[in-house]
Short mmCIF file of C-alpha atoms and ligand atoms in Angstrom, two decimals:
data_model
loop_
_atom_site.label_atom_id
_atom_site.label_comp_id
_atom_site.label_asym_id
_atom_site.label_seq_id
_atom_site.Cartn_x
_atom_site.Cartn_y
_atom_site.Cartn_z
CA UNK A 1 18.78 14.98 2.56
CA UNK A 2 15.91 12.72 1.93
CA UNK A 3 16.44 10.20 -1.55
CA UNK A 4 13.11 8.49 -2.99
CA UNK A 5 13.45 5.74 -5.12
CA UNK A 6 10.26 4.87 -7.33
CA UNK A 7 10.80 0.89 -8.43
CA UNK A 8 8.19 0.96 -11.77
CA UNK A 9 8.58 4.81 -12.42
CA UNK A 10 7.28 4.69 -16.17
CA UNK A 11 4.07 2.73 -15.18
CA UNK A 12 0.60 3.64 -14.98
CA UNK A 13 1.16 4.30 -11.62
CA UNK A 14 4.37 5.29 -11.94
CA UNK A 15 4.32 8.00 -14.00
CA UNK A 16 1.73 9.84 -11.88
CA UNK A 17 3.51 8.93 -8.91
CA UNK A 18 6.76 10.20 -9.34
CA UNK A 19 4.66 13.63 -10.81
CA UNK A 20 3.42 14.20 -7.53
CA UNK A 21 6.36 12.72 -5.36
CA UNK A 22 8.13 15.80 -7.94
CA UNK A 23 5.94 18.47 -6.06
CA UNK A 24 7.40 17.26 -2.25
CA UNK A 25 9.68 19.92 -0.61
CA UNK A 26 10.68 17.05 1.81
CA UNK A 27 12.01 15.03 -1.05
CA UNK A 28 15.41 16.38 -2.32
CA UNK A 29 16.65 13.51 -4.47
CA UNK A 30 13.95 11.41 -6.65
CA UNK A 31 15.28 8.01 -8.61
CA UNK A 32 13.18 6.88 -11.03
CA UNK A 33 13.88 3.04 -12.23
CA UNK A 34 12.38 1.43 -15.00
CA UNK A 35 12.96 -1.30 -17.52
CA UNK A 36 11.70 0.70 -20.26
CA UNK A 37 11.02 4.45 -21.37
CA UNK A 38 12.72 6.11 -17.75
CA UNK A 39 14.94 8.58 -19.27
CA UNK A 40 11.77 10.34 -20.89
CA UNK A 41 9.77 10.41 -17.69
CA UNK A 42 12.80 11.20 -15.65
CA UNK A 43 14.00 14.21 -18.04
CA UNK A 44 10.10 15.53 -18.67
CA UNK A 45 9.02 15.83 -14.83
CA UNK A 46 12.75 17.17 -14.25
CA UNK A 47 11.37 20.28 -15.87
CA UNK A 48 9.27 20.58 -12.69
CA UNK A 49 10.71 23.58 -10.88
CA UNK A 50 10.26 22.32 -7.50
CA UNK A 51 14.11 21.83 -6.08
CA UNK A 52 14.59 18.14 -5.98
CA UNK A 53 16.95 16.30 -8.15
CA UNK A 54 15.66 13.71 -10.51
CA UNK A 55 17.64 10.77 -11.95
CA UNK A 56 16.75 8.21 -14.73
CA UNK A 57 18.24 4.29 -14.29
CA UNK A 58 17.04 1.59 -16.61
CA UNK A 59 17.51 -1.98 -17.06
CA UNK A 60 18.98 -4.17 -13.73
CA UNK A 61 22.39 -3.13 -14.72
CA UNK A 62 21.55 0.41 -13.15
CA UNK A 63 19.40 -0.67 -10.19
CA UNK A 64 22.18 -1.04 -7.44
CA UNK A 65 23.21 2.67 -8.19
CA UNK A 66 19.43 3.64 -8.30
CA UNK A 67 19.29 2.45 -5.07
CA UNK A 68 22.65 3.42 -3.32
CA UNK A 69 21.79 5.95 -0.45
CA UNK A 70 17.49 6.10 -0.78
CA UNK A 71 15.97 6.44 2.41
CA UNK A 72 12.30 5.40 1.03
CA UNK A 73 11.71 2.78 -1.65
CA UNK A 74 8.47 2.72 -3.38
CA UNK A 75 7.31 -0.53 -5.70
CA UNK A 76 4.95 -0.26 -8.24
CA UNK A 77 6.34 -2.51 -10.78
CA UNK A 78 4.73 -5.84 -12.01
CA UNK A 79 1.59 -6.37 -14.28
CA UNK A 80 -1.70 -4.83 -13.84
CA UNK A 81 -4.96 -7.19 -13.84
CA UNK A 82 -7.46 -7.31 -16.75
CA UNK A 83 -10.69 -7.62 -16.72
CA UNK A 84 -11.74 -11.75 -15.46
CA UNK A 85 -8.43 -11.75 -13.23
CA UNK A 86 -7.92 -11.71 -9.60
CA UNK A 87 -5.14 -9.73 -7.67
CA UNK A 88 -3.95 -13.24 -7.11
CA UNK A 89 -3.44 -14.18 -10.90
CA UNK A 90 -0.87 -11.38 -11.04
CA UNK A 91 1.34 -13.54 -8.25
CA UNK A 92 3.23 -15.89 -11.20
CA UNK A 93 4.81 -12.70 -12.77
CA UNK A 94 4.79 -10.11 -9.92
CA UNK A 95 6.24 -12.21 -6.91
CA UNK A 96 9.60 -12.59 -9.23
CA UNK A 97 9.54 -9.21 -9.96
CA UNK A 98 9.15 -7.97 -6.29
CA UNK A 99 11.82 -10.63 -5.25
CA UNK A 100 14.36 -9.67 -7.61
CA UNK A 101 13.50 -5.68 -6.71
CA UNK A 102 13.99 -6.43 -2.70
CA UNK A 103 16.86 -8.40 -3.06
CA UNK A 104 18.28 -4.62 -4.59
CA UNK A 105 17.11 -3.10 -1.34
CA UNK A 106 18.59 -5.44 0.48
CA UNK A 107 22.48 -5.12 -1.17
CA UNK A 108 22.12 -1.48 -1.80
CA UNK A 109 19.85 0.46 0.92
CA UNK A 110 18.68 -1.99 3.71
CA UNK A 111 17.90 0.79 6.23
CA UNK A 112 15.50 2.27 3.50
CA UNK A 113 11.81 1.83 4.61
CA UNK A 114 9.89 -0.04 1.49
CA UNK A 115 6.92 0.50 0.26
CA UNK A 116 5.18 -2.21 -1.70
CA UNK A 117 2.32 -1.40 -4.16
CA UNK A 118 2.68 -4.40 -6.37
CA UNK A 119 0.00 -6.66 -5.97
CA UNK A 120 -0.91 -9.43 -4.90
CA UNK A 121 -0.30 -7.07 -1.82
CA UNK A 122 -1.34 -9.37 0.54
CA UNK A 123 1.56 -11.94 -0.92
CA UNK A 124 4.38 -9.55 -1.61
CA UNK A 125 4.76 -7.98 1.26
CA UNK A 126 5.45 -11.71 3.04
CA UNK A 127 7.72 -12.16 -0.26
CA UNK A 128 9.95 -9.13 0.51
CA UNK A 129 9.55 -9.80 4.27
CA UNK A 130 11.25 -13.47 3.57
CA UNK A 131 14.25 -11.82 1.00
CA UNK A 132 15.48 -8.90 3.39
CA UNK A 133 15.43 -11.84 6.21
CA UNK A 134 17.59 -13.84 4.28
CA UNK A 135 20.11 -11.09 3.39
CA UNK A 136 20.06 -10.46 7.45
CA UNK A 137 18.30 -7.27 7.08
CA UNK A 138 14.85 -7.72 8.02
CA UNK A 139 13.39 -4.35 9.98
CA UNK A 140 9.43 -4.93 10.35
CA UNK A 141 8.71 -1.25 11.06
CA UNK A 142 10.37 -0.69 7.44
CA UNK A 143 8.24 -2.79 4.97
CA UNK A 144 4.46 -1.56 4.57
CA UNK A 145 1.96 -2.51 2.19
CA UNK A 146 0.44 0.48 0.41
CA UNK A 147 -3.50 -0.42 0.98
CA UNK A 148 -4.34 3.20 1.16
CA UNK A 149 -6.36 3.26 -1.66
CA UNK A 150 -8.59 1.36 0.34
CA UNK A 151 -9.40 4.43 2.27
CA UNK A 152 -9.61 6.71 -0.16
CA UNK A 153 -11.89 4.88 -1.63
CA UNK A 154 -13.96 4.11 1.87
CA UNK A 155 -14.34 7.62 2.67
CA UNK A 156 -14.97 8.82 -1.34
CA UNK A 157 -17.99 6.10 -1.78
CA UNK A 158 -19.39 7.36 2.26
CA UNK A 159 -19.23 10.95 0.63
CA UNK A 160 -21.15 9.85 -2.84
CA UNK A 161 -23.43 8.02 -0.64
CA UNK A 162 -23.91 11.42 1.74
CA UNK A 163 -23.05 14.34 0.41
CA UNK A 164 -22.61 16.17 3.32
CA UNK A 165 -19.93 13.95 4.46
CA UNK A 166 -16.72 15.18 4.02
CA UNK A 167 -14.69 12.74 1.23
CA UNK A 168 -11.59 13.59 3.14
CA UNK A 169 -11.86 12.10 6.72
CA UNK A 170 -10.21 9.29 7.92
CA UNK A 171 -11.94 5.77 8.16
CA UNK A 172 -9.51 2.73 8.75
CA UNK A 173 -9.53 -0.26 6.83
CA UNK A 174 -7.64 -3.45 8.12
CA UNK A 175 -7.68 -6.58 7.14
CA UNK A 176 -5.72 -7.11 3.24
CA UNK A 177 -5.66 -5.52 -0.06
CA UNK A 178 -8.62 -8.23 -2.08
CA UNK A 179 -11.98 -8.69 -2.22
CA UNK A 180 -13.07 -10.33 0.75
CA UNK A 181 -10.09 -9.28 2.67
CA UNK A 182 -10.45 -5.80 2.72
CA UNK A 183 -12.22 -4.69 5.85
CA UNK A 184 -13.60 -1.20 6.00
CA UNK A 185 -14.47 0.19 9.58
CA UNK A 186 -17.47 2.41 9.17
CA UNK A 187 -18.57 2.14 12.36
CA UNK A 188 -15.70 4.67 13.49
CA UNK A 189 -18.17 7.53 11.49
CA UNK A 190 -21.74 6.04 11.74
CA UNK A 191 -22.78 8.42 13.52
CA UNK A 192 -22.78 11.03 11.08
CA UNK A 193 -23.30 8.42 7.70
CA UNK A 194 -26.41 6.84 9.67
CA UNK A 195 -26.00 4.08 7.68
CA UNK A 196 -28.97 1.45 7.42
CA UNK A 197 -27.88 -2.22 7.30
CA UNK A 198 -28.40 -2.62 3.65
CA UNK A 199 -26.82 0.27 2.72
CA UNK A 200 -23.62 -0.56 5.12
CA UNK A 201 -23.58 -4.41 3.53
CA UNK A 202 -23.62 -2.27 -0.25
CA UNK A 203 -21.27 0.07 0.47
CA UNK A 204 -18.62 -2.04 2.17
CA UNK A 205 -19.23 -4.63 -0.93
CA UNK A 206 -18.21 -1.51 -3.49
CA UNK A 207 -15.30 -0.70 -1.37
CA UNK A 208 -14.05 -4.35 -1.39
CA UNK A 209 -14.46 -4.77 -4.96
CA UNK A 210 -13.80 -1.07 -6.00
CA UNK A 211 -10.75 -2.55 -8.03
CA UNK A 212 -12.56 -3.95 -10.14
CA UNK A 213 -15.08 -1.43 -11.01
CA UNK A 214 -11.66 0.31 -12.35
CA UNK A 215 -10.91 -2.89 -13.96
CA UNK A 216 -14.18 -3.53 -16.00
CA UNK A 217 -14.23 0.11 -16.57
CA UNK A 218 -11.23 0.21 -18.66
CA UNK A 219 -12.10 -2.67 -20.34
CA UNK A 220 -8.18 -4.18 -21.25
CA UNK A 221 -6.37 -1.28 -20.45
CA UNK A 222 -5.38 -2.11 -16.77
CA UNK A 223 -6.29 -1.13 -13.13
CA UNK A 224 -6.46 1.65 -10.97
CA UNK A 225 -3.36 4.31 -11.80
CA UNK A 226 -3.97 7.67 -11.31
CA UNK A 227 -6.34 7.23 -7.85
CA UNK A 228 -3.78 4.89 -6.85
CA UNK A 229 -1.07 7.93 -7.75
CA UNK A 230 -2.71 9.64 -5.59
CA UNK A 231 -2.91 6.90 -2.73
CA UNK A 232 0.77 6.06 -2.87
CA UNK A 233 1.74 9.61 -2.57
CA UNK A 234 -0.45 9.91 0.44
CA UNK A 235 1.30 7.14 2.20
CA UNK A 236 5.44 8.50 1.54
CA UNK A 237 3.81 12.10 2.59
CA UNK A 238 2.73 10.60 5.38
CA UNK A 239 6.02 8.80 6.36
CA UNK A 240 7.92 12.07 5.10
CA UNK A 241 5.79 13.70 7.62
CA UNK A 242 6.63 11.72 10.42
CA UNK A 243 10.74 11.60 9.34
CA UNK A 244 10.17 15.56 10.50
CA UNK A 245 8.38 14.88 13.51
CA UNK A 246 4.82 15.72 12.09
CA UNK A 247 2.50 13.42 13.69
CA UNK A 248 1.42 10.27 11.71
CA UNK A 249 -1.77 7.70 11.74
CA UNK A 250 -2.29 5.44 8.60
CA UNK A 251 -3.01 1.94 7.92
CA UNK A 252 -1.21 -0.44 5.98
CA UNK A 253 -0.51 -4.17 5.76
CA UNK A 254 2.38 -4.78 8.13
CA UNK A 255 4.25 -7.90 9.78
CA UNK A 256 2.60 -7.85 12.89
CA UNK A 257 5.55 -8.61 14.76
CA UNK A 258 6.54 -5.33 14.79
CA UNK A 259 4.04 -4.67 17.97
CA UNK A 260 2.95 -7.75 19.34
CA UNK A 261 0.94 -5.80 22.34
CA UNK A 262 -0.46 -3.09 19.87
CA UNK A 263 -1.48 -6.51 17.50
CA UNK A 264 -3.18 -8.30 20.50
CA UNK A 265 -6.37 -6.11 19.95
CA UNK A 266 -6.22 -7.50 16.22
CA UNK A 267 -5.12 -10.80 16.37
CA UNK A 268 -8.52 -10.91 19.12
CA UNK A 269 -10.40 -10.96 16.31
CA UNK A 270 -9.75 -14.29 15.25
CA UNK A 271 -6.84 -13.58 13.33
CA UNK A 272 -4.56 -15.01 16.37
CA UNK A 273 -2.46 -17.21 13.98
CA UNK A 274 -1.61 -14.61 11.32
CA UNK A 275 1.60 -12.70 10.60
CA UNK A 276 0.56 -9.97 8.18
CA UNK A 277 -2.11 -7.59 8.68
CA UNK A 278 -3.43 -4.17 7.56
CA UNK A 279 -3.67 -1.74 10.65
CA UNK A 280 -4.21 1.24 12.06
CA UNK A 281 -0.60 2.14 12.77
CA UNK A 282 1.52 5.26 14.11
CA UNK A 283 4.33 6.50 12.43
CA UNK A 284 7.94 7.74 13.35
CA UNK A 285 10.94 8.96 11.79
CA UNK A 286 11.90 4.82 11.47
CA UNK A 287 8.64 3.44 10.02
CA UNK A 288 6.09 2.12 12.28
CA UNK A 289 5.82 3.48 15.84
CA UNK A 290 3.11 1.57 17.27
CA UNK A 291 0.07 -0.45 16.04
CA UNK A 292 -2.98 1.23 17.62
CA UNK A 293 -5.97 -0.40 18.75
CA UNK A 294 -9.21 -0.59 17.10
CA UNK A 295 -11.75 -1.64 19.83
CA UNK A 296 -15.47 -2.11 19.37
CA UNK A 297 -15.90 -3.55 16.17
CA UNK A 298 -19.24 -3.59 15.32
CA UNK A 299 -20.63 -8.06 14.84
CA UNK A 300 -20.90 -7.33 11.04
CA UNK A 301 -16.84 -6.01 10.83
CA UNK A 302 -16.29 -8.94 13.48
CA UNK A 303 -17.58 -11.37 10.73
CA UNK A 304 -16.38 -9.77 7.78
CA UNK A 305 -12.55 -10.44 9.85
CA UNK A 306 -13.28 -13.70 9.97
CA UNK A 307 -13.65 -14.11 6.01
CA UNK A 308 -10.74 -12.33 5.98
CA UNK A 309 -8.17 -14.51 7.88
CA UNK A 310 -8.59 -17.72 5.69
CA UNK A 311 -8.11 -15.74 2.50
CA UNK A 312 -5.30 -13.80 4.15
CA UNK A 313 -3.28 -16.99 5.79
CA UNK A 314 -3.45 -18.70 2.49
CA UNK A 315 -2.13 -15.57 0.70
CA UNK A 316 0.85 -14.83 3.33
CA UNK A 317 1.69 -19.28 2.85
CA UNK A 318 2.19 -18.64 -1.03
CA UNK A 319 4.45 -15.59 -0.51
CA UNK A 320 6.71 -17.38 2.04
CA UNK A 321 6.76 -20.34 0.20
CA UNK A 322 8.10 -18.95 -2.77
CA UNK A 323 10.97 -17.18 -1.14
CA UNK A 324 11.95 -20.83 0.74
CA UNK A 325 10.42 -23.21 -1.68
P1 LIG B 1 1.89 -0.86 -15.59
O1 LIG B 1 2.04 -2.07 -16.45
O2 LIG B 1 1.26 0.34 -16.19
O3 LIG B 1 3.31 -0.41 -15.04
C1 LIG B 1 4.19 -1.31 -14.45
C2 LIG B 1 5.59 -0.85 -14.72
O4 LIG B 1 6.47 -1.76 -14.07
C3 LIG B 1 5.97 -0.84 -16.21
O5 LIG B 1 6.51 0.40 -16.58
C4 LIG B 1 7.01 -1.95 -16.33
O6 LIG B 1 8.01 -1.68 -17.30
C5 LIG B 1 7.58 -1.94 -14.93
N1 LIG B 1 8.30 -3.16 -14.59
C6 LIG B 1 7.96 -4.44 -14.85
N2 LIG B 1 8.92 -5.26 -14.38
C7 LIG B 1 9.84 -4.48 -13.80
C8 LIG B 1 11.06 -4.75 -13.14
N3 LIG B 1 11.52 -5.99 -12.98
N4 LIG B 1 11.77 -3.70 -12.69
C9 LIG B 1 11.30 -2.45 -12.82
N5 LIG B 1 10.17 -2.12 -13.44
C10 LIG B 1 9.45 -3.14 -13.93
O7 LIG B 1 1.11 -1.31 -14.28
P2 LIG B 1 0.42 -0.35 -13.18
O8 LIG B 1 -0.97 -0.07 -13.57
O9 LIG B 1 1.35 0.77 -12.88
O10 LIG B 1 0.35 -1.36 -11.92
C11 LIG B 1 1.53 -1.82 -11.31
C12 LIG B 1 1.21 -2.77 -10.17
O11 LIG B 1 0.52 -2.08 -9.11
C13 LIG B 1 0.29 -3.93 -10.56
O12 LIG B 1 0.77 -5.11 -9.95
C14 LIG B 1 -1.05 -3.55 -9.96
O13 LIG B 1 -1.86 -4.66 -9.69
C15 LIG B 1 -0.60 -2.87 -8.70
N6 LIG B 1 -1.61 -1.98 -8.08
C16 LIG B 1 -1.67 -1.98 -6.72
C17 LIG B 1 -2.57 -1.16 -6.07
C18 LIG B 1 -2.63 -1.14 -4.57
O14 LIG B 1 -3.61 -0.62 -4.02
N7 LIG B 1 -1.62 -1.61 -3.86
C19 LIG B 1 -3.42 -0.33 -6.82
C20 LIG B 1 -3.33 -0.35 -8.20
C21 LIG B 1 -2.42 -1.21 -8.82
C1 LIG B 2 -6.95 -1.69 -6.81
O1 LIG B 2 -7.44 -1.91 -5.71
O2 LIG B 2 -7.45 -0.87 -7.60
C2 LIG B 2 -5.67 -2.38 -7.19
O3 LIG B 2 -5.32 -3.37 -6.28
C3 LIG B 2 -5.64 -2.86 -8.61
C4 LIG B 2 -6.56 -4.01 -8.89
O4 LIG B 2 -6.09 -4.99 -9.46
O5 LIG B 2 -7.75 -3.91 -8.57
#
């Protein structure tokens, strides 16, 4: 029995989401939580005739019982940026939100492994990190921050940019989930890509601000949704995948704790100081296995780590602030 709990379900991401979490044969109960319009998403996409079960909860008064028994907890509740507005602008609203939503996972399902999508990533994942320690709960290889949409969108822009590159392999990207932070490793595939220095410094530019062109491009309406759908699902497949044994690899922005040898090669880099980092991680049935290496960074991925860490250590201080403020 495997219970999924989406945190946000009636969202823009959360709609899509919980569509395609729907179509999972490793998912056999699906609780959708909302503070607004659930029942309608949970009743239309429990038409799907895939087996699982789907339940609608709405309003805090239903969260504990949303939560009771889930195994995997995904959060993509909070606002959405508009155009003019950094991930970091959404911290005065979301942090609350994701505090309040943790502090659920804590009391109800604190073995469940927690995904966080809400941004500022790079902020809430130190927030929820700070409320499960309080409540005596705290697992590192349980909490992730979802930055796969970061490699989606690495390997997408490589394929625009060469067509005969395949828009489905695997590049890493460590670092956070913002501008700056958001470090792309291109050198892992520059063999094939061939990539000449201006066109590396152009494309790693569009993958660090690819939010925004989503942003500006729908002018009011909100941020990435439906390729972040996507992303999301790609991440619980992938820990679904390795709760039946199915080898795992992804990278996501984790307390680095959790590995302290695997995090040497990373912390190397000049981030020696910092707690949270996205990495190139392995997976097992409990959440993070190991923290694999990435060796050989190329000087210009060596520098853009060291824009990172600033931005990044400033980030983490505001999220664990706010929980012990
Ligand atoms: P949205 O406004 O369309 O949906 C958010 C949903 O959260 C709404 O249905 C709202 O009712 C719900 N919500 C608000 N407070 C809640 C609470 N306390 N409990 C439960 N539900 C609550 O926004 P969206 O476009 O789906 O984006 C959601 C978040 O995801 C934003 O913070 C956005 O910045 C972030 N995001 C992250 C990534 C990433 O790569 N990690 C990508 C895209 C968007
Ligand atoms: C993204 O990368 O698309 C998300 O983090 C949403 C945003 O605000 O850009």
């Amino acid at each position: 029995m495997v219970q999924v709990a989406v945190l946000g379900a009636a969202g823009g991401i959360g709609q899509p989401l919980s569509l395609l979490l729907k179509l999972n044969k490793d998912i056999d109960v699906l609780n959708l939580y909302d503070l607004v319009r659930c029942p309608g998403v949970a009743v239309d996409i429990s038409h799907i005739n895939t087996n699982s079960k789907v339940n609608a909860f709405q309003g805090a008064a239903q969260l504990a019982e949303c939560l009771t028994g889930c195994d995997i907890v995904v959060i993509p509740a909070g606002v959405p940026r508009k155009p003019g507005m950094t991930r970091d602008d959404l911290f005065n609203v979301n942090a609350g939100i994701v505090r309040d939503l943790v502090q659920g996972v804590a009391e109800n399902c604190p073995k469940a492994q927690v995904c966080i999508i809400s941004n500022p990533v790079n902020s809430t994942v130190p927030i929820a990190a700070e409320v499960l320690k309080k409540n005596g709960v705290y697992d590192p290889k349980k909490l992730f921050g979802v930055t796969t949409l970061d490699l989606v969108r690495t390997s997408r822009f490589a394929h625009e940019l060469r067509p005969d590159f395949d828009a489905n392999t695997f590049i890493p990207v460590i670092g956070g989930h913002s501008g700056p932070t958001i470090v792309p490793i291109y050198s892992r595939v520059n063999k094939q890509l061939q990539l000449s220095e201006q066109e590396l410094k152009d494309i790693t530019q569009r993958v660090q601000y690819g939010g925004d062109e989503v942003v500006k491009a729908k002018d009011g309406e909100g941020s990435a949704t439906l390729s972040m759908a996507y992303a999301g699902y790609r991440f619980v497949a992938s820990l679904l995948d390795a709760r039946h044994g199915r080898p795992t690899t992804e990278c996501c922005y984790i307390d680095l704790a959790v590995d302290p040898s695997g995090a040497q090669c990373y912390r190397s880099l000049g981030a020696q100081d910092l707690s949270y980092f996205s990495v190139l991680a392995s997976f097992d049935k409990d959440g993070i296995h190991n923290i694999l290496p990435l060796d050989n960074l190329t000087p210009f991925e060596q520098e853009l780590v060291k824009v990172a860490v600033p931005a990044l250590a400033s980030n983490v201080e505001a999220g664990v602030s706010f929980i012990n403020k």
